[in-house]
PDB file of C-alpha atoms in Angstrom:
ATOM      1  CA  MET S   1      -2.869  -4.732 -36.368  1.00  0.00           C
ATOM      2  CA  GLU S   2      -0.245  -7.377 -35.010  1.00  0.00           C
ATOM      3  CA  GLN S   3      -0.869  -5.324 -31.293  1.00  0.00           C
ATOM      4  CA  LYS S   4      -4.862  -6.376 -31.986  1.00  0.00           C
ATOM      5  CA  HIS S   5      -3.697 -10.166 -32.686  1.00  0.00           C
ATOM      6  CA  LYS S   6      -1.580 -10.456 -29.782  1.00  0.00           C
ATOM      7  CA  GLN S   7      -4.176  -8.736 -26.994  1.00  0.00           C
ATOM      8  CA  MET S   8      -6.969 -10.833 -28.249  1.00  0.00           C
ATOM      9  CA  ASN S   9      -4.421 -14.057 -27.601  1.00  0.00           C
ATOM     10  CA  ARG S  10      -3.279 -13.394 -24.699  1.00  0.00           C
ATOM     11  CA  LYS S  11      -2.948 -16.346 -22.067  1.00  0.00           C
ATOM     12  CA  THR S  12      -4.943 -16.478 -18.853  1.00  0.00           C
ATOM     13  CA  VAL S  13      -2.787 -17.530 -15.790  1.00  0.00           C
ATOM     14  CA  ARG S  14      -5.951 -18.655 -14.182  1.00  0.00           C
ATOM     15  CA  LEU S  15      -6.671 -21.986 -13.495  1.00  0.00           C
ATOM     16  CA  GLN S  16      -8.684 -23.398 -16.367  1.00  0.00           C
ATOM     17  CA  GLU S  17     -10.575 -25.532 -14.312  1.00  0.00           C
ATOM     18  CA  TYR S  18     -11.529 -23.617 -11.109  1.00  0.00           C
ATOM     19  CA  ASN S  19     -14.448 -22.221 -10.323  1.00  0.00           C
ATOM     20  CA  TYR S  20     -13.114 -18.860  -8.510  1.00  0.00           C
ATOM     21  CA  ASN S  21     -16.683 -18.578  -7.293  1.00  0.00           C
ATOM     22  CA  THR S  22     -16.135 -20.803  -4.984  1.00  0.00           C
ATOM     23  CA  PRO S  23     -15.430 -19.485  -0.967  1.00  0.00           C
ATOM     24  CA  GLY S  24     -11.639 -19.379   0.467  1.00  0.00           C
ATOM     25  CA  VAL S  25      -8.685 -16.530   0.254  1.00  0.00           C
ATOM     26  CA  TYR S  26      -7.410 -15.646  -2.593  1.00  0.00           C
ATOM     27  CA  PHE S  27      -3.882 -13.889  -2.534  1.00  0.00           C
ATOM     28  CA  LEU S  28      -3.088 -10.816  -5.277  1.00  0.00           C
ATOM     29  CA  THR S  29      -1.046  -9.259  -7.122  1.00  0.00           C
ATOM     30  CA  LEU S  30      -2.616  -5.695  -9.103  1.00  0.00           C
ATOM     31  CA  CYS S  31       0.291  -4.097 -10.874  1.00  0.00           C
ATOM     32  CA  THR S  32       1.011  -0.443 -11.982  1.00  0.00           C
ATOM     33  CA  GLU S  33       0.929   0.219 -15.384  1.00  0.00           C
ATOM     34  CA  ASN S  34       4.810  -0.424 -16.889  1.00  0.00           C
ATOM     35  CA  ARG S  35       5.853  -0.350 -12.975  1.00  0.00           C
ATOM     36  CA  ARG S  36       6.016   3.038 -12.017  1.00  0.00           C
ATOM     37  CA  CYS S  37       6.623   3.618  -8.412  1.00  0.00           C
ATOM     38  CA  ILE S  38       3.420   6.255  -8.067  1.00  0.00           C
ATOM     39  CA  LEU S  39       0.878   4.467  -4.756  1.00  0.00           C
ATOM     40  CA  SER S  40       3.740   5.037  -2.107  1.00  0.00           C
ATOM     41  CA  ARG S  41       7.343   4.987  -1.233  1.00  0.00           C
ATOM     42  CA  VAL S  42       9.147   2.360   1.162  1.00  0.00           C
ATOM     43  CA  VAL S  43      11.116   4.792   3.909  1.00  0.00           C
ATOM     44  CA  GLY S  44      13.245   3.619   6.544  1.00  0.00           C
ATOM     45  CA  THR S  45      16.232   1.901   7.161  1.00  0.00           C
ATOM     46  CA  GLY S  46      14.431  -0.894   8.629  1.00  0.00           C
ATOM     47  CA  VAL S  47      17.768  -1.346  11.162  1.00  0.00           C
ATOM     48  CA  LEU S  48      16.056   0.192  13.739  1.00  0.00           C
ATOM     49  CA  ASP S  49      12.695   1.598  12.575  1.00  0.00           C
ATOM     50  CA  GLY S  50      11.524  -0.904   9.834  1.00  0.00           C
ATOM     51  CA  PRO S  51      11.094  -0.088   6.936  1.00  0.00           C
ATOM     52  CA  LYS S  52       7.674   1.672   6.719  1.00  0.00           C
ATOM     53  CA  ILE S  53       4.893   2.512   3.691  1.00  0.00           C
ATOM     54  CA  GLU S  54       4.076   6.618   2.796  1.00  0.00           C
ATOM     55  CA  LEU S  55       1.260   6.687   0.410  1.00  0.00           C
ATOM     56  CA  LEU S  56       1.341   9.022  -1.934  1.00  0.00           C
ATOM     57  CA  PRO S  57      -1.480  10.678  -3.430  1.00  0.00           C
ATOM     58  CA  MET S  58      -2.480   7.605  -5.936  1.00  0.00           C
ATOM     59  CA  GLY S  59      -1.891   5.123  -3.194  1.00  0.00           C
ATOM     60  CA  ALA S  60      -3.956   6.888  -0.789  1.00  0.00           C
ATOM     61  CA  ILE S  61      -7.112   6.922  -3.290  1.00  0.00           C
ATOM     62  CA  ALA S  62      -6.379   3.126  -3.990  1.00  0.00           C
ATOM     63  CA  ASP S  63      -5.952   2.483   0.643  1.00  0.00           C
ATOM     64  CA  LYS S  64      -9.488   4.495   0.493  1.00  0.00           C
ATOM     65  CA  TYR S  65     -10.890   2.527  -2.474  1.00  0.00           C
ATOM     66  CA  LEU S  66      -9.771  -0.986  -0.356  1.00  0.00           C
ATOM     67  CA  ARG S  67     -11.400   0.550   2.690  1.00  0.00           C
ATOM     68  CA  GLN S  68     -14.995   0.911   0.663  1.00  0.00           C
ATOM     69  CA  LEU S  69     -15.116  -1.767  -1.153  1.00  0.00           C
ATOM     70  CA  ASN S  70     -14.329  -4.385   1.869  1.00  0.00           C
ATOM     71  CA  ASP S  71     -17.830  -2.665   3.518  1.00  0.00           C
ATOM     72  CA  PHE S  72     -19.223  -2.330  -0.173  1.00  0.00           C
ATOM     73  CA  TYR S  73     -19.510  -6.093  -0.799  1.00  0.00           C
ATOM     74  CA  GLU S  74     -21.022  -8.201   2.272  1.00  0.00           C
ATOM     75  CA  ASN S  75     -19.803 -11.583   0.605  1.00  0.00           C
ATOM     76  CA  LEU S  76     -16.156 -10.477   0.671  1.00  0.00           C
ATOM     77  CA  SER S  77     -13.226  -9.234   2.907  1.00  0.00           C
ATOM     78  CA  VAL S  78     -10.007  -7.888   2.917  1.00  0.00           C
ATOM     79  CA  GLU S  79      -8.403  -9.680   5.439  1.00  0.00           C
ATOM     80  CA  SER S  80      -4.769  -7.999   4.406  1.00  0.00           C
ATOM     81  CA  TYR S  81      -2.779  -5.492   2.034  1.00  0.00           C
ATOM     82  CA  VAL S  82      -0.118  -3.876   1.428  1.00  0.00           C
ATOM     83  CA  ILE S  83       0.270  -0.471  -1.376  1.00  0.00           C
ATOM     84  CA  MET S  84       4.116  -0.859  -2.634  1.00  0.00           C
ATOM     85  CA  PRO S  85       5.005   1.720  -4.897  1.00  0.00           C
ATOM     86  CA  ASN S  86       4.425   0.410  -7.662  1.00  0.00           C
ATOM     87  CA  HIS S  87       1.960  -2.483  -7.025  1.00  0.00           C
ATOM     88  CA  MET S  88      -0.461  -3.922  -4.580  1.00  0.00           C
ATOM     89  CA  HIS S  89      -1.283  -7.297  -2.437  1.00  0.00           C
ATOM     90  CA  ILE S  90      -4.306  -8.309  -1.294  1.00  0.00           C
ATOM     91  CA  LEU S  91      -5.734 -11.013   0.795  1.00  0.00           C
ATOM     92  CA  LEU S  92      -9.100 -11.482  -0.277  1.00  0.00           C
ATOM     93  CA  GLN S  93     -11.963 -14.190   1.222  1.00  0.00           C
ATOM     94  CA  VAL S  94     -15.055 -14.699  -0.481  1.00  0.00           C
ATOM     95  CA  LYS S  95     -17.636 -15.478   1.649  1.00  0.00           C
ATOM     96  CA  GLU S  96     -20.639 -17.690   0.949  1.00  0.00           C
ATOM     97  CA  GLY S  97     -23.902 -14.776   0.363  1.00  0.00           C
ATOM     98  CA  PRO S  98     -25.349 -12.172  -1.684  1.00  0.00           C
ATOM     99  CA  SER S  99     -23.715 -10.502  -4.010  1.00  0.00           C
ATOM    100  CA  ARG S 100     -24.224  -6.791  -5.156  1.00  0.00           C
ATOM    101  CA  THR S 101     -23.240  -7.481  -8.444  1.00  0.00           C
ATOM    102  CA  PRO S 102     -24.485  -9.476 -11.472  1.00  0.00           C
ATOM    103  CA  VAL S 103     -24.147 -13.235 -10.476  1.00  0.00           C
ATOM    104  CA  PRO S 104     -20.369 -13.902 -11.646  1.00  0.00           C
ATOM    105  CA  THR S 105     -19.902 -16.831 -13.816  1.00  0.00           C
ATOM    106  CA  LEU S 106     -16.809 -18.533 -14.165  1.00  0.00           C
ATOM    107  CA  GLN S 107     -15.724 -16.148 -17.024  1.00  0.00           C
ATOM    108  CA  SER S 108     -16.902 -13.338 -14.666  1.00  0.00           C
ATOM    109  CA  SER S 109     -15.927 -14.468 -11.247  1.00  0.00           C
ATOM    110  CA  THR S 110     -16.571 -12.728  -7.993  1.00  0.00           C
ATOM    111  CA  VAL S 111     -12.820 -12.228  -7.593  1.00  0.00           C
ATOM    112  CA  SER S 112     -12.310 -10.722 -11.006  1.00  0.00           C
ATOM    113  CA  GLN S 113     -15.476  -8.113 -10.491  1.00  0.00           C
ATOM    114  CA  PHE S 114     -13.970  -7.370  -7.637  1.00  0.00           C
ATOM    115  CA  VAL S 115     -10.543  -6.296  -9.149  1.00  0.00           C
ATOM    116  CA  SER S 116     -12.391  -5.032 -11.836  1.00  0.00           C
ATOM    117  CA  THR S 117     -14.457  -2.744  -9.783  1.00  0.00           C
ATOM    118  CA  PHE S 118     -11.350  -1.514  -7.600  1.00  0.00           C
ATOM    119  CA  LYS S 119      -9.647  -0.692 -10.125  1.00  0.00           C
ATOM    120  CA  ARG S 120     -12.320   1.336 -12.334  1.00  0.00           C
ATOM    121  CA  PHE S 121     -13.038   2.872  -8.865  1.00  0.00           C
ATOM    122  CA  CYS S 122      -9.422   4.272  -8.651  1.00  0.00           C
ATOM    123  CA  ASN S 123      -9.515   5.467 -12.126  1.00  0.00           C
ATOM    124  CA  LYS S 124     -12.490   6.898 -12.144  1.00  0.00           C
ATOM    125  CA  GLU S 125     -10.840   9.811  -9.189  1.00  0.00           C
ATOM    126  CA  TYR S 126      -7.601   9.440 -10.581  1.00  0.00           C
ATOM    127  CA  GLY S 127      -8.675  10.580 -13.942  1.00  0.00           C
ATOM    128  CA  LYS S 128      -7.085   7.644 -15.771  1.00  0.00           C
ATOM    129  CA  ASN S 129      -5.856   4.178 -15.729  1.00  0.00           C
ATOM    130  CA  ILE S 130      -2.836   3.688 -14.058  1.00  0.00           C
ATOM    131  CA  TRP S 131      -2.902  -0.654 -13.778  1.00  0.00           C
ATOM    132  CA  GLN S 132      -1.175  -2.947 -15.668  1.00  0.00           C
ATOM    133  CA  ARG S 133      -4.074  -5.305 -17.330  1.00  0.00           C
ATOM    134  CA  GLY S 134      -4.959  -8.439 -15.445  1.00  0.00           C
ATOM    135  CA  SER S 135      -3.452  -8.901 -12.138  1.00  0.00           C
ATOM    136  CA  TYR S 136      -1.968 -12.650 -10.570  1.00  0.00           C
ATOM    137  CA  ASP S 137      -4.465 -14.714  -7.907  1.00  0.00           C
ATOM    138  CA  HIS S 138      -3.364 -17.477  -5.948  1.00  0.00           C
ATOM    139  CA  ILE S 139      -5.560 -19.852  -4.402  1.00  0.00           C
ATOM    140  CA  ILE S 140      -5.282 -20.120  -0.670  1.00  0.00           C
ATOM    141  CA  ARG S 141      -4.962 -24.224   0.185  1.00  0.00           C
ATOM    142  CA  ASP S 142      -4.890 -24.096   3.144  1.00  0.00           C
ATOM    143  CA  GLN S 143      -3.599 -22.396   6.730  1.00  0.00           C
ATOM    144  CA  ALA S 144      -0.420 -22.855   6.556  1.00  0.00           C
ATOM    145  CA  ASP S 145      -0.563 -21.524   2.893  1.00  0.00           C
ATOM    146  CA  PHE S 146      -2.389 -18.673   4.210  1.00  0.00           C
ATOM    147  CA  ASP S 147      -0.167 -17.733   7.216  1.00  0.00           C
ATOM    148  CA  GLN S 148       2.895 -17.425   4.777  1.00  0.00           C
ATOM    149  CA  HIS S 149       1.168 -15.041   2.483  1.00  0.00           C
ATOM    150  CA  MET S 150      -0.101 -12.774   5.664  1.00  0.00           C
ATOM    151  CA  LYS S 151       3.611 -13.328   5.977  1.00  0.00           C
ATOM    152  CA  TYR S 152       4.554 -12.146   2.532  1.00  0.00           C
ATOM    153  CA  ILE S 153       2.490  -8.688   2.606  1.00  0.00           C
ATOM    154  CA  TYR S 154       3.292  -8.284   6.095  1.00  0.00           C
ATOM    155  CA  GLU S 155       8.054  -8.709   5.254  1.00  0.00           C
ATOM    156  CA  ASN S 156       7.319  -7.261   1.331  1.00  0.00           C
ATOM    157  CA  PRO S 157       8.555  -3.495   2.482  1.00  0.00           C
ATOM    158  CA  PHE S 158      11.166  -5.678   4.200  1.00  0.00           C
ATOM    159  CA  GLY S 159      12.204  -6.881   0.991  1.00  0.00           C
ATOM    160  CA  TRP S 160      11.069  -4.132  -1.612  1.00  0.00           C
ATOM    161  CA  LEU S 161      15.350  -3.763  -2.608  1.00  0.00           C
ATOM    162  CA  LYS S 162      14.713  -6.887  -3.470  1.00  0.00           C
ATOM    163  CA  ASP S 163      11.590  -7.706  -5.206  1.00  0.00           C
ATOM    164  CA  GLU S 164      10.750  -8.515  -8.522  1.00  0.00           C
ATOM    165  CA  TYR S 165       8.574  -5.818  -8.323  1.00  0.00           C
ATOM    166  CA  TYR S 166      11.019  -3.730  -7.817  1.00  0.00           C
ATOM    167  CA  THR S 167      11.971  -0.468 -10.162  1.00  0.00           C
ATOM    168  CA  ALA S 168      14.677   2.564  -9.282  1.00  0.00           C
ATOM    169  CA  GLU S 169      11.957   5.301  -8.641  1.00  0.00           C
TER     170      GLU S 169
END
């Protein structure tokens, strides 16, 4: 009973007064449940060959659906992403235009619908839920912020051992 009460009073990390249907770019982080390293492996020393992401079967499914959702939504585009061992980062652009989903409200925004649809498609193919509830988002405010997050996505494999989401595999 106490656990149920805690779930109902969860804090949101989203900006309360911001309309997440507003066209713009959003930096998203989705984590696996219990931060299990089931999406990919970071391989390579980083000295001459640079660390590379080697997708595991569940990561390959996530990659497939990210690419398909990019084509499915006319008003969304995935600008960049990286699939790390236990989390993924996505730069998602919300454009003006029609959506194939019901008209979003402030509580059910285009961004949250994208995340929900992505997780649902993946989970259906996995046969179980692998995702942590919710996601983290950051509203990109200007070109410098966009560039910084694009660089972060590119460099994330290089800093895996020092990453805040790092856990031993």
